[in-house]
mmCIF file of C-alpha atoms in Angstrom:
data_model
loop_
_atom_site.group_PDB
_atom_site.id
_atom_site.type_symbol
_atom_site.label_atom_id
_atom_site.label_comp_id
_atom_site.label_asym_id
_atom_site.label_seq_id
_atom_site.Cartn_x
_atom_site.Cartn_y
_atom_site.Cartn_z
ATOM 1 C CA ILE A 1 -17.126 -49.343 -11.652
ATOM 2 C CA LEU A 2 -19.984 -46.869 -11.652
ATOM 3 C CA ASN A 3 -18.231 -43.788 -12.981
ATOM 4 C CA VAL A 4 -15.472 -42.921 -15.423
ATOM 5 C CA GLU A 5 -12.233 -42.906 -13.472
ATOM 6 C CA GLN A 6 -8.802 -41.796 -14.579
ATOM 7 C CA SER A 7 -5.412 -42.438 -13.066
ATOM 8 C CA PRO A 8 -3.096 -41.026 -12.126
ATOM 9 C CA GLN A 9 -4.598 -37.629 -11.258
ATOM 10 C CA SER A 10 -1.341 -35.905 -12.144
ATOM 11 C CA LEU A 11 1.979 -36.901 -13.557
ATOM 12 C CA HIS A 12 5.352 -35.211 -14.003
ATOM 13 C CA VAL A 13 7.761 -36.693 -16.537
ATOM 14 C CA GLN A 14 11.031 -35.624 -18.088
ATOM 15 C CA GLU A 15 11.223 -34.633 -21.731
ATOM 16 C CA GLY A 16 11.812 -37.737 -23.820
ATOM 17 C CA ASP A 17 10.151 -40.134 -21.380
ATOM 18 C CA SER A 18 7.249 -42.268 -22.559
ATOM 19 C CA THR A 19 4.176 -42.378 -20.382
ATOM 20 C CA ASN A 20 0.690 -43.808 -20.180
ATOM 21 C CA PHE A 21 -2.564 -43.135 -18.354
ATOM 22 C CA THR A 22 -5.596 -45.271 -17.596
ATOM 23 C CA CYS A 23 -9.301 -44.664 -18.056
ATOM 24 C CA SER A 24 -11.719 -47.101 -16.375
ATOM 25 C CA PHE A 25 -15.407 -47.086 -17.160
ATOM 26 C CA PRO A 26 -18.579 -49.175 -16.710
ATOM 27 C CA SER A 27 -18.510 -51.852 -19.407
ATOM 28 C CA SER A 28 -22.275 -52.333 -19.546
ATOM 29 C CA ASN A 29 -24.217 -50.561 -22.288
ATOM 30 C CA PHE A 30 -20.985 -49.237 -23.800
ATOM 31 C CA TYR A 31 -21.165 -47.133 -26.959
ATOM 32 C CA ALA A 32 -17.913 -45.206 -27.455
ATOM 33 C CA LEU A 33 -14.830 -44.013 -25.630
ATOM 34 C CA HIS A 34 -13.406 -40.574 -26.358
ATOM 35 C CA TRP A 35 -10.024 -39.102 -25.463
ATOM 36 C CA TYR A 36 -9.482 -35.338 -25.291
ATOM 37 C CA ARG A 37 -6.468 -33.138 -24.710
ATOM 38 C CA TRP A 38 -7.184 -29.940 -22.764
ATOM 39 C CA GLU A 39 -4.682 -27.146 -22.431
ATOM 40 C CA THR A 40 -5.292 -24.347 -19.965
ATOM 41 C CA ALA A 41 -7.418 -21.510 -21.399
ATOM 42 C CA LYS A 42 -8.186 -23.520 -24.555
ATOM 43 C CA SER A 43 -10.991 -25.795 -25.735
ATOM 44 C CA PRO A 44 -10.792 -29.550 -25.195
ATOM 45 C CA GLU A 45 -9.259 -31.002 -28.361
ATOM 46 C CA ALA A 46 -10.583 -34.330 -29.645
ATOM 47 C CA LEU A 47 -7.866 -36.989 -29.944
ATOM 48 C CA PHE A 48 -9.630 -40.296 -30.528
ATOM 49 C CA VAL A 49 -13.029 -41.974 -30.623
ATOM 50 C CA MET A 50 -13.041 -45.731 -30.198
ATOM 51 C CA THR A 51 -15.988 -48.094 -30.312
ATOM 52 C CA LEU A 52 -14.815 -51.683 -30.791
ATOM 53 C CA ASN A 53 -13.151 -53.971 -28.280
ATOM 54 C CA GLY A 54 -9.478 -54.182 -29.187
ATOM 55 C CA ASP A 55 -9.507 -50.876 -31.082
ATOM 56 C CA GLU A 56 -6.154 -49.154 -31.320
ATOM 57 C CA LYS A 57 -5.778 -45.614 -32.607
ATOM 58 C CA LYS A 58 -2.631 -43.586 -33.236
ATOM 59 C CA LYS A 59 -1.935 -39.913 -33.942
ATOM 60 C CA GLY A 60 1.738 -39.037 -34.126
ATOM 61 C CA ARG A 61 3.380 -39.946 -30.827
ATOM 62 C CA ILE A 62 0.045 -40.533 -29.086
ATOM 63 C CA SER A 63 -1.839 -43.810 -29.221
ATOM 64 C CA ALA A 64 -4.771 -45.378 -27.401
ATOM 65 C CA THR A 65 -6.190 -48.846 -26.842
ATOM 66 C CA LEU A 66 -9.631 -50.005 -25.791
ATOM 67 C CA ASN A 67 -10.928 -53.003 -23.845
ATOM 68 C CA THR A 68 -14.707 -52.829 -23.646
ATOM 69 C CA LYS A 69 -15.147 -56.217 -21.925
ATOM 70 C CA GLU A 70 -13.203 -55.194 -18.852
ATOM 71 C CA GLY A 71 -13.900 -51.476 -19.182
ATOM 72 C CA TYR A 72 -10.585 -49.730 -19.628
ATOM 73 C CA SER A 73 -8.600 -47.692 -22.112
ATOM 74 C CA TYR A 74 -4.947 -46.696 -22.105
ATOM 75 C CA LEU A 75 -3.458 -43.569 -23.614
ATOM 76 C CA TYR A 76 0.251 -43.710 -24.466
ATOM 77 C CA ILE A 77 2.586 -40.841 -25.256
ATOM 78 C CA LYS A 78 5.956 -41.793 -26.720
ATOM 79 C CA GLY A 79 8.901 -39.454 -26.201
ATOM 80 C CA SER A 80 7.006 -36.765 -24.262
ATOM 81 C CA GLN A 81 7.665 -33.146 -25.184
ATOM 82 C CA PRO A 82 6.945 -30.000 -23.119
ATOM 83 C CA GLU A 83 4.137 -29.123 -25.549
ATOM 84 C CA ASP A 84 2.379 -32.358 -24.516
ATOM 85 C CA SER A 85 1.735 -30.772 -21.118
ATOM 86 C CA ALA A 86 -2.041 -30.674 -20.723
ATOM 87 C CA THR A 87 -4.927 -32.419 -19.014
ATOM 88 C CA TYR A 88 -5.992 -35.594 -20.793
ATOM 89 C CA LEU A 89 -9.664 -36.432 -20.440
ATOM 90 C CA CYS A 90 -11.493 -39.594 -21.315
ATOM 91 C CA ALA A 91 -15.253 -39.733 -21.768
ATOM 92 C CA ARG A 92 -17.680 -42.605 -22.199
ATOM 93 C CA GLY A 93 -20.765 -42.582 -24.375
ATOM 94 C CA ALA A 94 -23.413 -45.126 -23.430
ATOM 95 C CA GLY A 95 -26.354 -46.764 -25.134
ATOM 96 C CA SER A 96 -28.250 -44.626 -27.557
ATOM 97 C CA ALA A 97 -27.413 -41.473 -25.629
ATOM 98 C CA ARG A 98 -25.015 -39.034 -27.223
ATOM 99 C CA GLN A 99 -24.097 -37.456 -23.919
ATOM 100 C CA LEU A 100 -20.552 -38.067 -22.708
ATOM 101 C CA THR A 101 -19.610 -38.875 -19.128
ATOM 102 C CA PHE A 102 -16.173 -37.449 -18.454
ATOM 103 C CA GLY A 103 -13.476 -38.561 -16.088
ATOM 104 C CA SER A 104 -11.696 -35.983 -13.972
ATOM 105 C CA GLY A 105 -8.604 -36.109 -16.162
ATOM 106 C CA THR A 106 -4.881 -36.781 -15.845
ATOM 107 C CA GLN A 107 -2.795 -33.625 -15.647
ATOM 108 C CA LEU A 108 0.518 -34.201 -17.431
ATOM 109 C CA THR A 109 3.525 -31.923 -16.980
ATOM 110 C CA VAL A 110 6.548 -32.584 -19.157
ATOM 111 C CA LEU A 111 9.684 -31.020 -17.730
ATOM 112 C CA PRO A 112 12.347 -29.831 -20.188
ATOM 113 C CA ASN B 1 -13.259 -23.374 -41.384
ATOM 114 C CA ALA B 2 -14.221 -21.753 -38.096
ATOM 115 C CA GLY B 3 -14.529 -23.974 -35.077
ATOM 116 C CA VAL B 4 -17.271 -23.929 -32.482
ATOM 117 C CA MET B 5 -17.845 -20.374 -31.346
ATOM 118 C CA GLN B 6 -19.220 -19.282 -28.022
ATOM 119 C CA ASN B 7 -20.043 -15.827 -26.772
ATOM 120 C CA PRO B 8 -19.605 -14.076 -24.590
ATOM 121 C CA ARG B 9 -16.378 -15.562 -23.272
ATOM 122 C CA HIS B 10 -16.933 -13.985 -19.893
ATOM 123 C CA LEU B 11 -20.247 -12.957 -18.387
ATOM 124 C CA VAL B 12 -20.883 -11.322 -15.043
ATOM 125 C CA ARG B 13 -24.401 -11.266 -13.648
ATOM 126 C CA ARG B 14 -25.885 -10.195 -10.339
ATOM 127 C CA ARG B 15 -28.060 -12.625 -8.441
ATOM 128 C CA GLY B 16 -31.557 -12.678 -9.896
ATOM 129 C CA GLN B 17 -30.564 -11.576 -13.398
ATOM 130 C CA GLU B 18 -30.780 -13.676 -16.523
ATOM 131 C CA ALA B 19 -27.805 -15.131 -18.367
ATOM 132 C CA ARG B 20 -27.858 -16.006 -22.067
ATOM 133 C CA LEU B 21 -25.012 -18.035 -23.497
ATOM 134 C CA ARG B 22 -24.651 -18.518 -27.239
ATOM 135 C CA CYS B 23 -23.077 -21.304 -29.241
ATOM 136 C CA SER B 24 -22.531 -21.466 -32.995
ATOM 137 C CA PRO B 25 -21.610 -25.013 -34.066
ATOM 138 C CA MET B 26 -19.018 -25.855 -36.667
ATOM 139 C CA LYS B 27 -20.180 -25.488 -40.240
ATOM 140 C CA GLY B 28 -22.083 -28.588 -41.292
ATOM 141 C CA HIS B 29 -22.735 -29.759 -37.731
ATOM 142 C CA SER B 30 -26.351 -30.230 -36.737
ATOM 143 C CA HIS B 31 -25.876 -31.593 -33.212
ATOM 144 C CA VAL B 32 -25.083 -29.395 -30.212
ATOM 145 C CA TYR B 33 -24.227 -30.358 -26.645
ATOM 146 C CA TRP B 34 -23.870 -28.212 -23.545
ATOM 147 C CA TYR B 35 -21.585 -29.139 -20.664
ATOM 148 C CA ARG B 36 -20.901 -27.370 -17.384
ATOM 149 C CA GLN B 37 -17.734 -27.326 -15.325
ATOM 150 C CA LEU B 38 -18.310 -26.218 -11.755
ATOM 151 C CA PRO B 39 -15.275 -25.031 -9.763
ATOM 152 C CA GLU B 40 -12.986 -27.943 -8.839
ATOM 153 C CA GLU B 41 -15.173 -30.391 -10.781
ATOM 154 C CA GLY B 42 -15.074 -32.096 -14.172
ATOM 155 C CA LEU B 43 -17.222 -31.543 -17.242
ATOM 156 C CA LYS B 44 -20.840 -32.580 -16.720
ATOM 157 C CA PHE B 45 -23.387 -33.095 -19.506
ATOM 158 C CA MET B 46 -26.393 -30.799 -19.488
ATOM 159 C CA VAL B 47 -28.348 -31.083 -22.740
ATOM 160 C CA TYR B 48 -28.170 -32.423 -26.309
ATOM 161 C CA LEU B 49 -30.025 -30.667 -29.117
ATOM 162 C CA GLN B 50 -30.586 -30.946 -32.819
ATOM 163 C CA LYS B 51 -32.115 -28.174 -34.884
ATOM 164 C CA GLU B 52 -35.465 -27.256 -33.297
ATOM 165 C CA ASN B 53 -35.400 -30.329 -31.041
ATOM 166 C CA ILE B 54 -34.223 -31.147 -27.550
ATOM 167 C CA ILE B 55 -33.033 -34.753 -27.724
ATOM 168 C CA ASP B 56 -31.741 -35.318 -24.190
ATOM 169 C CA GLU B 57 -31.985 -32.851 -21.307
ATOM 170 C CA SER B 58 -31.316 -35.338 -18.529
ATOM 171 C CA GLY B 59 -28.416 -33.239 -17.183
ATOM 172 C CA MET B 60 -30.281 -29.945 -16.985
ATOM 173 C CA PRO B 61 -31.276 -28.612 -13.559
ATOM 174 C CA LYS B 62 -35.062 -28.843 -13.233
ATOM 175 C CA GLU B 63 -35.657 -25.137 -12.756
ATOM 176 C CA ARG B 64 -34.362 -21.898 -14.248
ATOM 177 C CA PHE B 65 -32.335 -23.550 -17.041
ATOM 178 C CA SER B 66 -33.502 -23.915 -20.626
ATOM 179 C CA ALA B 67 -31.861 -24.486 -24.004
ATOM 180 C CA GLU B 68 -32.842 -24.099 -27.611
ATOM 181 C CA PHE B 69 -31.327 -24.595 -31.036
ATOM 182 C CA PRO B 70 -33.539 -22.771 -33.537
ATOM 183 C CA LYS B 71 -33.701 -23.428 -37.252
ATOM 184 C CA GLU B 72 -31.673 -20.273 -37.834
ATOM 185 C CA GLY B 73 -29.050 -18.870 -35.512
ATOM 186 C CA PRO B 74 -27.003 -20.138 -32.609
ATOM 187 C CA SER B 75 -27.966 -22.453 -29.800
ATOM 188 C CA ILE B 76 -28.855 -20.571 -26.626
ATOM 189 C CA LEU B 77 -28.468 -21.729 -23.036
ATOM 190 C CA ARG B 78 -30.608 -19.542 -20.820
ATOM 191 C CA ILE B 79 -30.355 -19.313 -17.052
ATOM 192 C CA GLN B 80 -33.071 -17.328 -15.314
ATOM 193 C CA GLN B 81 -32.706 -15.732 -11.879
ATOM 194 C CA VAL B 82 -29.076 -16.727 -11.537
ATOM 195 C CA VAL B 83 -27.661 -17.701 -8.152
ATOM 196 C CA ARG B 84 -24.043 -17.859 -6.977
ATOM 197 C CA GLY B 85 -24.027 -21.630 -7.465
ATOM 198 C CA ASP B 86 -24.499 -21.108 -11.216
ATOM 199 C CA SER B 87 -20.989 -19.640 -11.458
ATOM 200 C CA ALA B 88 -19.141 -22.053 -13.719
ATOM 201 C CA ALA B 89 -17.628 -22.517 -17.153
ATOM 202 C CA TYR B 90 -20.220 -23.540 -19.730
ATOM 203 C CA PHE B 91 -18.931 -25.386 -22.784
ATOM 204 C CA CYS B 92 -20.701 -26.098 -26.015
ATOM 205 C CA ALA B 93 -19.704 -28.888 -28.392
ATOM 206 C CA SER B 94 -20.974 -29.891 -31.829
ATOM 207 C CA SER B 95 -20.840 -32.988 -34.005
ATOM 208 C CA PRO B 96 -21.849 -33.699 -37.573
ATOM 209 C CA GLY B 97 -24.514 -36.339 -37.138
ATOM 210 C CA ARG B 98 -25.428 -39.783 -36.006
ATOM 211 C CA GLY B 99 -22.864 -42.288 -34.820
ATOM 212 C CA PRO B 100 -19.982 -41.995 -32.343
ATOM 213 C CA HIS B 101 -18.559 -38.844 -33.865
ATOM 214 C CA GLU B 102 -16.047 -36.687 -32.097
ATOM 215 C CA GLN B 103 -17.566 -33.740 -30.338
ATOM 216 C CA TYR B 104 -15.742 -30.497 -31.077
ATOM 217 C CA PHE B 105 -15.673 -28.055 -28.201
ATOM 218 C CA GLY B 106 -15.902 -24.302 -28.109
ATOM 219 C CA PRO B 107 -13.769 -22.117 -25.827
ATOM 220 C CA GLY B 108 -16.455 -21.878 -23.171
ATOM 221 C CA THR B 109 -18.281 -19.059 -21.418
ATOM 222 C CA ARG B 110 -17.196 -18.310 -17.873
ATOM 223 C CA LEU B 111 -20.203 -17.119 -15.897
ATOM 224 C CA THR B 112 -19.638 -15.281 -12.631
ATOM 225 C CA VAL B 113 -22.610 -14.465 -10.434
ATOM 226 C CA THR B 114 -21.995 -11.712 -7.905
#
């Protein structure tokens, strides 16, 4: 994998469903993996930063895991609510660089 | 505690004019990043600055674009002689310091070149 890739591109779920998305990234020279939540007309909102293989982070109904050896991270949302509707971005930081390389995002729509 | 502030939120320029975009980081943050989102594309890194220093400008176009973060005042992204292809949303983010800190984003400046 040369770039940060996210799947699926878009997702529609019913309120109350649990869902998850995938972020794949180059595992070489890994530094950190960031997850952001981006609602239309707002700023990207930082959810998690993970650095260690096996890291798991949780914030309310949202959690994330990290596998740096194989280069992937999962974001889970338990019991989706309409207010969870947003684009979820992952971004990889590499080496000593502070710049982030973003994926194209997963657009989640939660139907009431 | 104000977040990252950017102004203007919308900027319209004619081809050949200059565009100046401003970013005030969160209080206590000394690191600023600029990202660009072209139409139908994702966020792309442009430049990383600390006070009075450009740390990484590997994402900046080679010509017409420059950035600064002076000792006092906001960070400025300057685009000279704008062209239609510069039309995009420009986002600024800030972080407190070294290490894999979260980057906090501003609301962006939407530049339209007519």
